[in-house]
Short mmCIF file of C-alpha atoms in Angstrom, two decimals:
data_model
loop_
_atom_site.label_atom_id
_atom_site.label_comp_id
_atom_site.label_asym_id
_atom_site.label_seq_id
_atom_site.Cartn_x
_atom_site.Cartn_y
_atom_site.Cartn_z
CA MET A 1351 -4.46 4.13 -4.77
CA SER A 1352 -8.44 4.07 -4.49
CA ASP A 1353 -10.47 6.90 -3.49
CA THR A 1354 -12.28 4.65 -0.73
CA PRO A 1355 -10.78 4.59 2.90
CA PHE A 1356 -8.77 1.67 3.65
CA GLY A 1357 -8.56 0.42 0.05
CA PHE A 1358 -11.78 -1.22 -0.36
CA GLY A 1359 -13.31 -1.40 -3.68
CA LEU A 1360 -11.96 -2.23 -7.05
CA PRO A 1361 -8.58 -1.12 -7.83
CA PRO A 1362 -7.94 1.59 -10.32
CA GLU A 1363 -7.61 0.63 -14.14
CA GLU A 1364 -3.93 1.45 -14.08
CA PRO A 1365 -1.79 0.73 -10.87
CA GLU A 1366 0.18 3.68 -9.53
CA ASN A 1367 3.71 4.12 -8.89
CA GLY A 1368 4.51 2.54 -12.36
CA ASP A 1369 3.74 -0.93 -11.10
CA GLU A 1370 2.22 -1.60 -14.66
CA GLY A 1371 3.34 -5.33 -14.47
CA LYS A 1372 0.87 -6.01 -11.69
CA LYS A 1373 -1.85 -6.25 -14.35
CA LYS A 1374 -0.62 -5.74 -17.73
CA ASP A 1375 2.10 -8.41 -17.59
CA PRO A 1376 0.73 -11.38 -15.63
CA ALA A 1377 3.39 -13.65 -16.96
CA GLY A 1378 6.20 -11.19 -15.65
CA GLY A 1379 4.57 -10.41 -12.83
CA GLY A 1380 4.13 -7.17 -10.47
CA GLN A 1381 4.38 -7.17 -6.96
CA GLY A 1382 2.19 -9.36 -5.51
CA SER A 1383 2.28 -11.64 -8.64
CA GLY A 1384 5.92 -12.67 -7.83
CA GLY A 1385 7.68 -9.98 -10.12
CA GLN A 1386 8.93 -8.04 -7.19
CA GLY A 1387 10.93 -10.79 -5.13
CA GLY A 1388 7.94 -13.16 -4.73
CA ASN A 1389 7.23 -16.45 -6.19
CA PRO A 1390 10.33 -17.85 -8.17
CA PHE A 1391 8.01 -19.06 -10.97
CA GLY A 1392 6.62 -15.36 -11.35
CA ALA A 1393 2.98 -14.62 -11.86
CA ASN A 1394 2.36 -18.27 -13.28
CA PRO A 1395 4.11 -20.36 -10.28
CA PHE A 1396 3.60 -23.51 -11.74
CA GLY A 1397 5.27 -22.74 -15.32
CA PHE A 1398 2.25 -23.31 -17.29
CA GLY A 1399 2.28 -21.99 -20.96
CA GLY A 1400 1.40 -23.40 -24.27
CA VAL A 1401 2.55 -26.35 -26.64
CA PRO A 1402 2.24 -25.87 -29.99
CA GLY A 1403 -0.50 -28.04 -31.53
CA ILE A 1404 -2.26 -28.62 -28.33
CA GLY A 1405 -5.49 -26.91 -26.93
CA GLY A 1406 -5.74 -23.89 -29.40
CA PRO A 1407 -3.81 -21.94 -31.49
CA GLY A 1408 -0.06 -22.11 -30.57
CA GLY A 1409 -1.31 -24.20 -27.86
CA ALA A 1410 -1.67 -21.37 -25.45
CA ASP A 1411 -4.57 -23.09 -23.66
CA ASN A 1412 -2.43 -26.32 -22.75
CA PRO A 1413 -1.43 -26.11 -19.14
CA PHE A 1414 1.65 -28.16 -19.35
CA ALA A 1415 3.74 -26.27 -22.03
CA ALA A 1416 6.50 -24.56 -20.20
CA MET A 1417 6.44 -27.38 -17.81
CA PHE A 1418 7.95 -29.65 -20.14
CA GLY A 1419 9.53 -27.25 -22.23
CA SER A 1420 11.27 -24.73 -20.01
CA LEU A 1421 11.60 -26.07 -16.61
CA ASN A 1422 14.70 -27.91 -15.34
CA PRO A 1423 14.20 -31.02 -13.21
CA ASN A 1424 14.27 -29.25 -10.16
CA ASP A 1425 12.07 -26.42 -11.13
CA LEU A 1426 9.54 -28.97 -12.65
CA GLY A 1427 9.38 -31.23 -9.20
CA ALA A 1428 8.80 -27.97 -7.24
CA ALA A 1429 6.03 -26.98 -9.71
CA PHE A 1430 4.35 -30.60 -9.22
CA GLN A 1431 4.95 -30.22 -5.45
CA GLN A 1432 3.14 -26.95 -5.44
CA LEU A 1433 0.38 -28.27 -7.34
CA GLY A 1434 -0.13 -31.21 -4.85
CA GLN A 1435 -0.21 -28.87 -2.06
CA MET A 1436 -2.82 -26.75 -3.80
CA LEU A 1437 -4.97 -29.73 -4.47
CA SER A 1438 -4.55 -31.89 -1.15
CA TYR A 1439 -4.94 -28.73 1.13
CA GLU A 1440 -7.92 -29.26 3.64
CA GLY A 1441 -7.60 -26.63 5.96
CA GLY A 1442 -9.35 -23.44 6.58
CA PRO A 1443 -9.85 -20.64 3.91
CA VAL A 1444 -6.16 -19.72 3.47
CA ASN A 1445 -3.29 -22.33 3.35
CA TRP A 1446 -1.24 -20.40 6.09
CA ASP A 1447 1.72 -23.32 5.59
CA MET A 1448 2.16 -21.97 2.01
CA ALA A 1449 1.81 -18.36 2.98
CA LYS A 1450 4.70 -18.80 5.46
CA GLN A 1451 6.73 -20.53 2.89
CA ILE A 1452 6.00 -17.95 0.19
CA ALA A 1453 6.86 -14.94 2.48
CA ARG A 1454 10.09 -16.55 3.60
CA GLN A 1455 11.01 -16.97 -0.05
CA VAL A 1456 10.02 -13.28 -0.95
CA VAL A 1457 12.32 -12.13 2.35
CA ALA A 1458 15.26 -14.20 1.11
CA GLN A 1459 15.32 -12.84 -2.42
CA GLY A 1460 15.72 -9.42 -0.79
CA THR A 1461 13.93 -6.08 -1.51
CA PRO A 1462 14.04 -4.27 -5.00
CA ASP A 1463 16.98 -2.26 -4.18
CA GLY A 1464 19.06 -5.28 -3.75
CA VAL A 1465 19.14 -5.38 -0.06
CA LYS A 1466 19.03 -8.93 1.36
CA ASP A 1467 17.85 -9.93 4.74
CA ALA A 1468 20.48 -10.88 7.54
CA SER A 1469 20.73 -12.25 11.08
CA VAL A 1470 20.66 -9.58 13.76
CA GLY A 1471 24.03 -9.26 15.29
CA PRO A 1472 25.00 -8.23 19.03
CA ALA A 1473 25.74 -4.93 18.29
CA GLU A 1474 22.37 -4.26 16.74
CA LYS A 1475 20.30 -6.03 19.43
CA SER A 1476 21.90 -4.07 22.13
CA ALA A 1477 21.21 -0.70 20.23
CA VAL A 1478 17.60 -1.60 20.12
CA GLU A 1479 17.27 -2.56 23.73
CA GLU A 1480 19.04 0.62 24.87
CA ALA A 1481 16.66 2.68 22.48
CA VAL A 1482 13.52 0.97 23.82
CA ARG A 1483 15.01 1.26 27.39
CA LEU A 1484 15.46 5.20 26.62
CA ALA A 1485 12.32 5.79 25.01
CA ASP A 1486 10.29 4.43 28.01
CA LEU A 1487 12.04 6.79 30.36
CA TRP A 1488 11.16 9.69 28.20
CA LEU A 1489 7.32 8.54 27.85
CA ASP A 1490 7.37 8.25 31.56
CA GLU A 1491 7.24 11.99 31.59
CA VAL A 1492 4.22 12.41 29.19
CA THR A 1493 1.56 9.53 29.87
CA PRO A 1494 0.57 7.81 33.31
CA LEU A 1495 0.35 4.59 31.34
CA PRO A 1496 3.44 2.49 32.33
CA SER A 1497 5.80 0.78 30.20
CA GLY A 1498 3.96 -2.14 28.15
CA ALA A 1499 7.46 -3.42 26.92
CA GLY A 1500 8.53 -6.43 29.02
CA THR A 1501 11.31 -7.03 26.54
CA ALA A 1502 13.01 -5.34 23.71
CA VAL A 1503 14.12 -7.51 20.45
CA ALA A 1504 15.49 -6.80 17.23
CA TRP A 1505 14.04 -8.92 14.51
CA SER A 1506 15.26 -9.81 11.04
CA ARG A 1507 12.61 -9.53 8.28
CA ALA A 1508 12.22 -13.12 8.60
CA GLU A 1509 11.51 -13.04 12.09
CA TRP A 1510 9.07 -10.32 11.42
CA VAL A 1511 7.20 -12.72 9.14
CA GLU A 1512 7.17 -15.89 11.72
CA ALA A 1513 6.10 -13.57 14.80
CA THR A 1514 3.29 -11.58 12.75
CA LEU A 1515 1.43 -14.31 10.85
CA PRO A 1516 -0.88 -15.40 13.59
CA ALA A 1517 -2.09 -11.56 13.56
CA TRP A 1518 -2.31 -11.88 9.67
CA GLN A 1519 -4.55 -14.77 9.98
CA GLN A 1520 -6.81 -13.22 12.13
CA LEU A 1521 -7.33 -10.24 9.77
CA VAL A 1522 -7.50 -12.22 6.48
CA ASP A 1523 -9.58 -15.30 7.25
CA PRO A 1524 -12.81 -13.50 7.38
CA VAL A 1525 -12.24 -12.12 3.98
CA ALA A 1526 -10.87 -15.57 2.42
CA GLU A 1527 -14.00 -17.28 3.98
CA ARG A 1528 -16.56 -15.06 1.92
CA VAL A 1529 -14.39 -15.87 -1.20
CA GLY A 1530 -14.67 -19.74 -0.55
CA ALA A 1531 -18.29 -19.37 -0.09
CA ALA A 1532 -18.92 -17.46 -3.19
CA MET A 1533 -16.66 -19.84 -5.17
CA GLY A 1534 -19.55 -22.59 -4.52
CA ASP A 1535 -22.38 -20.12 -4.94
CA VAL A 1536 -21.39 -18.91 -8.53
CA LEU A 1537 -22.05 -22.44 -9.94
CA PRO A 1538 -25.81 -22.79 -10.91
CA GLU A 1539 -27.95 -24.78 -8.17
CA GLU A 1540 -28.75 -27.39 -10.41
CA MET A 1541 -24.62 -28.08 -10.65
CA GLN A 1542 -24.17 -27.76 -7.04
CA ALA A 1543 -25.60 -31.02 -6.05
CA MET A 1544 -23.56 -32.74 -8.28
CA ALA A 1545 -20.28 -30.59 -8.04
CA GLY A 1546 -19.19 -31.37 -4.54
CA PRO A 1547 -15.93 -32.56 -5.53
CA LEU A 1548 -15.49 -29.73 -7.69
CA ILE A 1549 -16.34 -27.39 -5.08
CA GLY A 1550 -14.29 -29.10 -2.73
CA MET A 1551 -11.13 -28.98 -5.08
CA MET A 1552 -12.02 -25.09 -5.91
CA ARG A 1553 -12.01 -24.15 -2.30
CA SER A 1554 -8.77 -26.01 -1.77
CA MET A 1555 -7.27 -24.37 -4.68
CA GLY A 1556 -8.56 -21.03 -3.35
CA GLY A 1557 -7.21 -21.47 -0.07
CA ALA A 1558 -3.71 -22.05 -1.72
CA MET A 1559 -3.84 -19.13 -3.91
CA PHE A 1560 -4.80 -17.00 -1.07
CA GLY A 1561 -1.66 -18.41 0.78
CA GLN A 1562 0.46 -17.57 -1.92
CA GLN A 1563 -0.61 -14.12 -2.62
CA ILE A 1564 -1.03 -13.25 1.05
CA GLY A 1565 2.59 -14.80 1.71
CA GLN A 1566 3.97 -12.61 -1.22
CA ALA A 1567 2.22 -9.42 0.23
CA VAL A 1568 3.37 -10.19 3.83
CA GLY A 1569 6.97 -11.04 2.52
CA ALA A 1570 7.31 -7.82 0.40
CA LEU A 1571 5.83 -5.94 3.70
CA ALA A 1572 8.74 -7.51 5.58
CA GLY A 1573 11.03 -5.27 3.62
CA GLU A 1574 9.22 -2.34 4.70
CA VAL A 1575 8.15 -2.17 8.41
CA VAL A 1576 10.48 -0.90 10.78
CA GLY A 1577 8.74 -2.45 14.10
CA SER A 1578 5.87 -4.86 14.82
CA THR A 1579 3.07 -1.90 15.04
CA ASP A 1580 3.59 -0.09 11.81
CA VAL A 1581 0.00 -0.72 10.74
CA GLY A 1582 -1.27 0.62 13.93
CA LEU A 1583 -2.31 -2.99 15.20
CA PRO A 1584 -0.45 -5.24 17.60
CA LEU A 1585 1.00 -7.58 14.97
CA GLY A 1586 3.60 -9.16 17.32
CA PRO A 1587 3.29 -11.05 20.66
CA ALA A 1588 2.07 -8.85 23.68
CA GLY A 1589 4.44 -7.03 25.40
CA ARG A 1590 7.41 -7.50 23.12
CA ALA A 1591 8.77 -4.04 21.60
CA ALA A 1592 10.60 -5.18 18.31
CA LEU A 1593 12.53 -2.98 15.81
CA LEU A 1594 14.02 -4.11 12.64
CA PRO A 1595 17.39 -2.68 12.22
CA LEU A 1596 17.98 -3.44 8.74
CA ASN A 1597 15.04 -1.80 7.56
CA ILE A 1598 15.47 1.27 9.97
CA GLU A 1599 18.78 1.66 8.02
CA ALA A 1600 17.22 1.89 4.77
CA PHE A 1601 14.18 4.28 5.87
CA GLY A 1602 16.74 6.65 7.54
CA LYS A 1603 19.33 6.28 4.69
CA ASP A 1604 18.36 9.73 2.69
CA LEU A 1605 16.92 11.84 5.59
CA GLY A 1606 20.04 13.66 6.61
CA VAL A 1607 19.37 12.68 10.37
CA PRO A 1608 21.66 10.79 12.84
CA SER A 1609 21.06 6.99 12.65
CA ASP A 1610 20.80 7.16 16.56
CA GLU A 1611 18.05 9.82 16.25
CA VAL A 1612 16.08 7.79 13.70
CA ARG A 1613 16.33 4.69 15.94
CA LEU A 1614 15.28 6.43 19.11
CA TYR A 1615 12.31 7.99 17.34
CA LEU A 1616 10.99 4.82 15.90
CA ALA A 1617 11.55 3.12 19.37
CA LEU A 1618 9.40 5.90 20.96
CA ARG A 1619 6.56 5.04 18.48
CA GLU A 1620 7.06 1.24 19.22
CA ALA A 1621 7.17 1.67 23.07
CA ALA A 1622 4.18 3.98 22.89
CA HIS A 1623 1.97 1.55 20.96
CA GLN A 1624 3.02 -0.98 23.34
CA ARG A 1625 1.86 0.93 26.20
CA LEU A 1626 -1.44 1.60 24.69
CA PHE A 1627 -2.14 -2.15 23.90
CA ALA A 1628 -0.86 -3.59 27.34
CA HIS A 1629 -2.88 -1.00 29.34
CA VAL A 1630 -5.83 -0.81 27.55
CA PRO A 1631 -7.40 -4.17 27.87
CA TRP A 1632 -10.47 -3.87 25.58
CA LEU A 1633 -8.15 -2.06 22.72
CA ARG A 1634 -7.01 -5.04 20.81
CA ALA A 1635 -10.10 -6.90 20.52
CA HIS A 1636 -11.99 -3.28 19.55
CA LEU A 1637 -9.46 -2.93 16.57
CA PHE A 1638 -9.62 -6.24 15.74
CA GLY A 1639 -13.54 -6.70 15.80
CA ALA A 1640 -13.64 -3.56 13.87
CA VAL A 1641 -11.58 -5.13 11.09
CA GLU A 1642 -13.38 -8.40 10.99
CA GLY A 1643 -16.93 -6.66 11.10
CA TYR A 1644 -15.87 -4.45 8.21
CA ALA A 1645 -14.45 -7.53 6.34
CA ARG A 1646 -17.46 -9.60 6.87
CA GLY A 1647 -19.48 -6.66 5.01
CA ILE A 1648 -17.31 -7.09 1.73
CA LYS A 1649 -19.03 -8.59 -0.96
CA VAL A 1650 -17.27 -10.57 -3.80
CA ASP A 1651 -17.38 -9.34 -7.32
CA THR A 1652 -18.92 -12.19 -8.49
CA SER A 1653 -18.60 -11.43 -12.08
CA LYS A 1654 -14.94 -11.67 -12.04
CA LEU A 1655 -15.27 -14.62 -10.00
CA GLU A 1656 -17.96 -16.35 -12.28
CA GLU A 1657 -15.31 -15.66 -15.28
CA ALA A 1658 -12.59 -17.31 -13.45
CA VAL A 1659 -14.42 -20.35 -12.24
CA GLY A 1660 -15.99 -20.74 -15.67
CA GLN A 1661 -12.48 -21.00 -17.28
CA LEU A 1662 -11.12 -23.03 -14.35
CA ASP A 1663 -8.94 -25.92 -15.41
CA PRO A 1664 -7.36 -28.15 -12.35
CA THR A 1665 -4.05 -27.83 -14.20
CA HIS A 1666 -4.41 -24.16 -15.16
CA PRO A 1667 -4.91 -22.54 -11.70
CA GLU A 1668 -3.34 -19.28 -12.47
CA GLN A 1669 -6.57 -18.14 -13.78
CA LEU A 1670 -8.20 -17.88 -10.35
CA GLN A 1671 -4.54 -16.44 -9.05
CA GLU A 1672 -4.90 -13.62 -11.55
CA ALA A 1673 -8.50 -12.78 -10.69
CA LEU A 1674 -7.31 -12.66 -6.63
CA GLN A 1675 -4.53 -10.29 -7.99
CA GLN A 1676 -6.71 -7.98 -9.53
CA GLY A 1677 -9.04 -7.37 -6.70
CA MET A 1678 -12.70 -8.84 -6.22
CA PHE A 1679 -13.89 -6.81 -3.29
CA GLN A 1680 -15.87 -4.10 -2.64
CA PRO A 1681 -18.13 -2.84 0.34
CA GLU A 1682 -21.68 -3.23 0.95
CA ASP A 1683 -23.53 -0.23 0.81
CA THR A 1684 -25.51 -0.55 3.94
CA PRO A 1685 -25.79 1.51 7.24
CA GLU A 1686 -24.37 -1.29 8.95
CA GLN A 1687 -21.37 -1.35 6.68
CA LYS A 1688 -20.88 2.22 6.93
CA ALA A 1689 -21.12 2.31 10.79
CA ALA A 1690 -18.33 -0.50 10.55
CA LEU A 1691 -16.02 1.76 8.41
CA ALA A 1692 -16.58 4.51 10.53
CA ARG A 1693 -15.48 2.47 13.83
CA LEU A 1694 -12.38 1.16 12.02
CA GLU A 1695 -11.63 4.33 10.60
CA THR A 1696 -11.84 6.17 13.79
CA ALA A 1697 -10.20 3.79 16.04
CA LEU A 1698 -7.07 3.42 14.07
CA ALA A 1699 -7.04 7.23 13.62
CA LEU A 1700 -7.23 7.51 17.33
CA VAL A 1701 -4.69 4.85 18.21
CA GLU A 1702 -2.15 6.65 15.53
CA GLY A 1703 -3.33 10.31 16.67
CA TRP A 1704 -2.37 9.48 20.28
CA VAL A 1705 0.97 7.71 19.45
CA ASP A 1706 1.88 10.81 17.21
CA ALA A 1707 0.97 13.32 19.93
CA VAL A 1708 2.92 11.19 22.87
CA VAL A 1709 5.91 10.68 20.93
CA HIS A 1710 6.14 14.29 19.70
CA GLU A 1711 5.76 15.55 23.04
CA ALA A 1712 8.24 13.38 24.42
CA ALA A 1713 10.72 14.07 21.70
CA LYS A 1714 10.24 17.67 20.71
CA SER A 1715 12.71 19.21 23.54
CA ARG A 1716 15.51 16.18 23.14
CA LEU A 1717 15.78 15.25 19.62
CA THR A 1718 16.62 18.37 16.83
CA SER A 1719 14.96 16.07 14.29
CA ALA A 1720 11.99 15.35 15.94
CA ASP A 1721 9.62 17.58 13.61
CA ALA A 1722 11.08 16.36 10.36
CA LEU A 1723 10.87 12.67 11.58
CA ARG A 1724 7.18 13.19 12.54
CA GLU A 1725 6.23 14.77 9.34
CA THR A 1726 8.16 11.91 7.52
CA LEU A 1727 6.42 9.29 9.33
CA ARG A 1728 2.98 11.00 8.79
CA ARG A 1729 3.30 10.85 5.09
CA ARG A 1730 4.36 7.23 5.06
CA ARG A 1731 1.46 6.31 7.11
CA ALA A 1732 -0.79 8.31 4.71
CA SER A 1733 0.65 7.08 1.43
CA GLY A 1734 1.52 3.40 2.43
CA GLY A 1735 4.47 1.51 0.54
CA PRO A 1736 3.94 -0.48 -2.40
CA ALA A 1737 3.73 -3.75 -0.47
CA GLU A 1738 0.67 -2.33 1.78
CA GLN A 1739 -0.86 -1.32 -1.63
CA THR A 1740 -0.52 -4.82 -2.78
CA PHE A 1741 -2.11 -6.37 0.38
CA ALA A 1742 -4.96 -3.73 0.17
CA THR A 1743 -5.50 -4.91 -3.51
CA LEU A 1744 -5.55 -8.67 -2.37
CA ILE A 1745 -7.85 -8.64 0.33
CA GLY A 1746 -9.61 -5.07 0.13
CA LEU A 1747 -8.09 -4.22 3.34
CA GLU A 1748 -5.83 -0.96 3.84
CA LEU A 1749 -4.95 -0.15 7.37
CA ARG A 1750 -4.42 3.40 7.00
CA PRO A 1751 -5.49 6.15 9.57
CA ARG A 1752 -7.09 8.54 7.18
CA ARG A 1753 -7.66 11.21 9.87
CA LEU A 1754 -4.62 10.92 11.42
CA ARG A 1755 -3.71 14.50 11.57
CA ASP A 1756 -6.91 15.42 13.13
CA ALA A 1757 -6.64 12.65 15.73
CA ALA A 1758 -3.35 14.18 16.61
CA ARG A 1759 -4.49 17.57 16.90
CA LEU A 1760 -7.42 16.37 19.17
CA TRP A 1761 -5.15 14.88 21.72
CA ALA A 1762 -2.96 17.67 21.60
CA SER A 1763 -5.81 19.85 22.51
CA LEU A 1764 -7.18 17.36 25.32
CA THR A 1765 -3.56 17.72 27.00
CA ASP A 1766 -3.59 21.36 27.03
CA ALA A 1767 -7.35 21.25 28.47
CA ARG A 1768 -6.98 18.58 30.82
CA GLY A 1769 -3.59 17.28 31.20
CA VAL A 1770 -2.14 13.80 30.41
CA ASP A 1771 -3.89 12.06 33.09
CA GLY A 1772 -7.59 13.71 31.74
CA ARG A 1773 -6.59 12.83 28.52
CA ASP A 1774 -5.43 9.23 28.99
CA ALA A 1775 -8.39 8.66 31.11
CA LEU A 1776 -10.51 8.31 28.00
CA TRP A 1777 -8.92 5.13 27.39
CA GLU A 1778 -10.92 3.56 30.24
CA HIS A 1779 -14.04 2.67 28.42
CA PRO A 1780 -14.53 2.86 24.47
CA ASP A 1781 -17.68 4.62 24.76
CA MET A 1782 -15.65 7.51 26.32
CA LEU A 1783 -13.60 7.74 23.32
CA PRO A 1784 -13.99 10.77 20.68
CA THR A 1785 -16.02 9.62 17.65
CA ALA A 1786 -15.69 10.65 14.11
CA THR A 1787 -17.87 13.54 14.69
CA ASP A 1788 -15.97 14.88 17.45
CA LEU A 1789 -12.91 14.83 14.97
CA ASP A 1790 -14.79 17.36 13.01
CA ASP A 1791 -15.24 19.50 16.20
CA PRO A 1792 -12.46 18.90 18.68
CA ASP A 1793 -12.79 21.93 20.51
CA GLY A 1794 -16.24 20.89 21.08
CA PHE A 1795 -15.33 17.53 22.25
CA VAL A 1796 -12.38 18.88 24.46
CA HIS A 1797 -14.63 21.48 26.49
CA ARG A 1798 -17.44 19.03 26.53
CA GLU A 1799 -18.04 17.46 30.30
CA HIS A 1800 -17.66 13.78 29.96
CA LEU A 1801 -19.33 11.27 32.64
CA ASP A 1802 -16.83 9.34 34.70
CA PHE A 1803 -17.59 5.78 34.17
CA SER A 1804 -16.25 4.96 37.53
CA GLU A 1805 -18.96 7.17 39.61
CA LEU A 1806 -21.64 5.94 36.90
CA ASP A 1807 -20.91 2.42 38.32
CA LYS A 1808 -21.00 3.76 41.57
CA MET A 1809 -24.30 5.58 41.32
CA LEU A 1810 -25.73 2.39 39.64
CA GLY A 1811 -24.61 0.26 42.61
CA GLU A 1812 -26.17 2.42 45.21
CA ALA A 1813 -29.45 2.47 43.08
CA ALA A 1814 -29.52 -1.22 43.15
CA GLU A 1815 -28.94 -1.35 46.95
CA GLY A 1816 -31.41 1.23 47.39
CA ARG A 1817 -34.24 -0.71 45.62
CA SER A 1818 -33.39 -3.84 47.47
CA GLY A 1819 -34.34 -2.02 50.75
CA ASP A 1820 -37.71 -1.32 52.03
CA ASP A 1821 -37.22 2.37 52.24
CA GLY A 1822 -33.87 2.87 50.65
CA PRO A 1823 -31.04 4.96 51.87
CA SER A 1824 -31.86 7.64 54.39
CA ALA A 1825 -31.29 11.19 54.07
CA ASP A 1826 -28.38 11.34 56.49
CA GLY A 1827 -26.61 8.63 54.52
CA ASP A 1828 -27.77 5.55 56.87
CA GLU A 1829 -28.19 2.84 54.63
CA GLY A 1830 -28.72 0.22 57.13
CA LYS A 1831 -32.54 0.67 57.17
CA GLY A 1832 -33.07 -1.79 54.70
CA ASP A 1833 -30.51 -4.53 55.62
CA GLY A 1834 -33.25 -6.52 57.38
CA ALA A 1835 -35.29 -6.75 53.99
CA LYS A 1836 -32.12 -7.83 51.83
#
């Protein structure tokens, strides 16, 4: 894990968790390069290798080696099909059709522990619906925000991929756009005018490479998530509380907690997220705007990109892919970028902290395992799984609330001091929410007087009305004096 918040910056020299294949063995592939249930062709999706006697010692530089040496006819056809898709792509910065295709392949291959995806049965659907229904009843007692889940659904991993890809597109495209622009910028100016077709081809390949890598990361993440809001953002359709029974079973396997309690606790978290995003209308745009603002401030490590482009062979595209896998992103050290980071980090912490506090209040007297499940999920969000780390490396974005515990304590203190109505009234306007500084001094924020924005609007309206009259409102409240001048 990187020391920088949200995983921005260059990855460490040696990946953690023993996943050394990600960098040390591109041919074998680590996670994110196809080795972990990703592309069936490994880190080299097109089977390129070396043919003796061609292109250098042992033919290592020749892109057609393994294609003609080891691929069977079906693999060879698939390789040429993917190569054709890469070179013919003319869409946006990411080939999302390819991303979905690769993500579905990853899901179909199963997780590293051998568990494959499966359709959700009627009993599992009924259990999820009942858990969300009960969760909403419990949440009614601890927050004035009404239910935000119009429906409750049980998804397979493949269904999670299909439902969340539009949100991933909104998150990833700003970063991919910067890479696409940088691919043309690394060429000398005198060459750019003559290299129009080459630049176009490079961007097509870049879009396909991003699509492939994002597809692998999203597909792997589908094997870890338990709902539609695990990363703190509303990834699924609005008003639809979603849980993944297969992943919930894997999550609770070694906890020593009854499966019904695990499902209900996770349903509480999903339902709480849905309430917040449904009834705080500005929140979704605020979060995605913070993500986009920070992503647009990321700069590309042009030295790595120049190296990849300098060696680029149209028939040897895995060079660019390997550069993407190793991470090329780092934040700009500007006041604007630091402010964007603070907004993003604080917003994620406040959302996750509110959910943590509200769910604990609802569950602590009803579920014997509430404390244990709360701590398990806090640690899970703090560390992230392998797929989250791969995703962070690929696009420089790690959606993790670094100050979750601070935010949860602040929301709990607000509940004690102001009650649930006073606590949740802060969601009425983004300017009323705690800041990063407030997380450092929660007591100071809790006992500080906050301006009621509804009262402010009323005051401004009365002031405007008074200015429109000759004399303004009278002391006895008779505001009609100025009507004739309006």
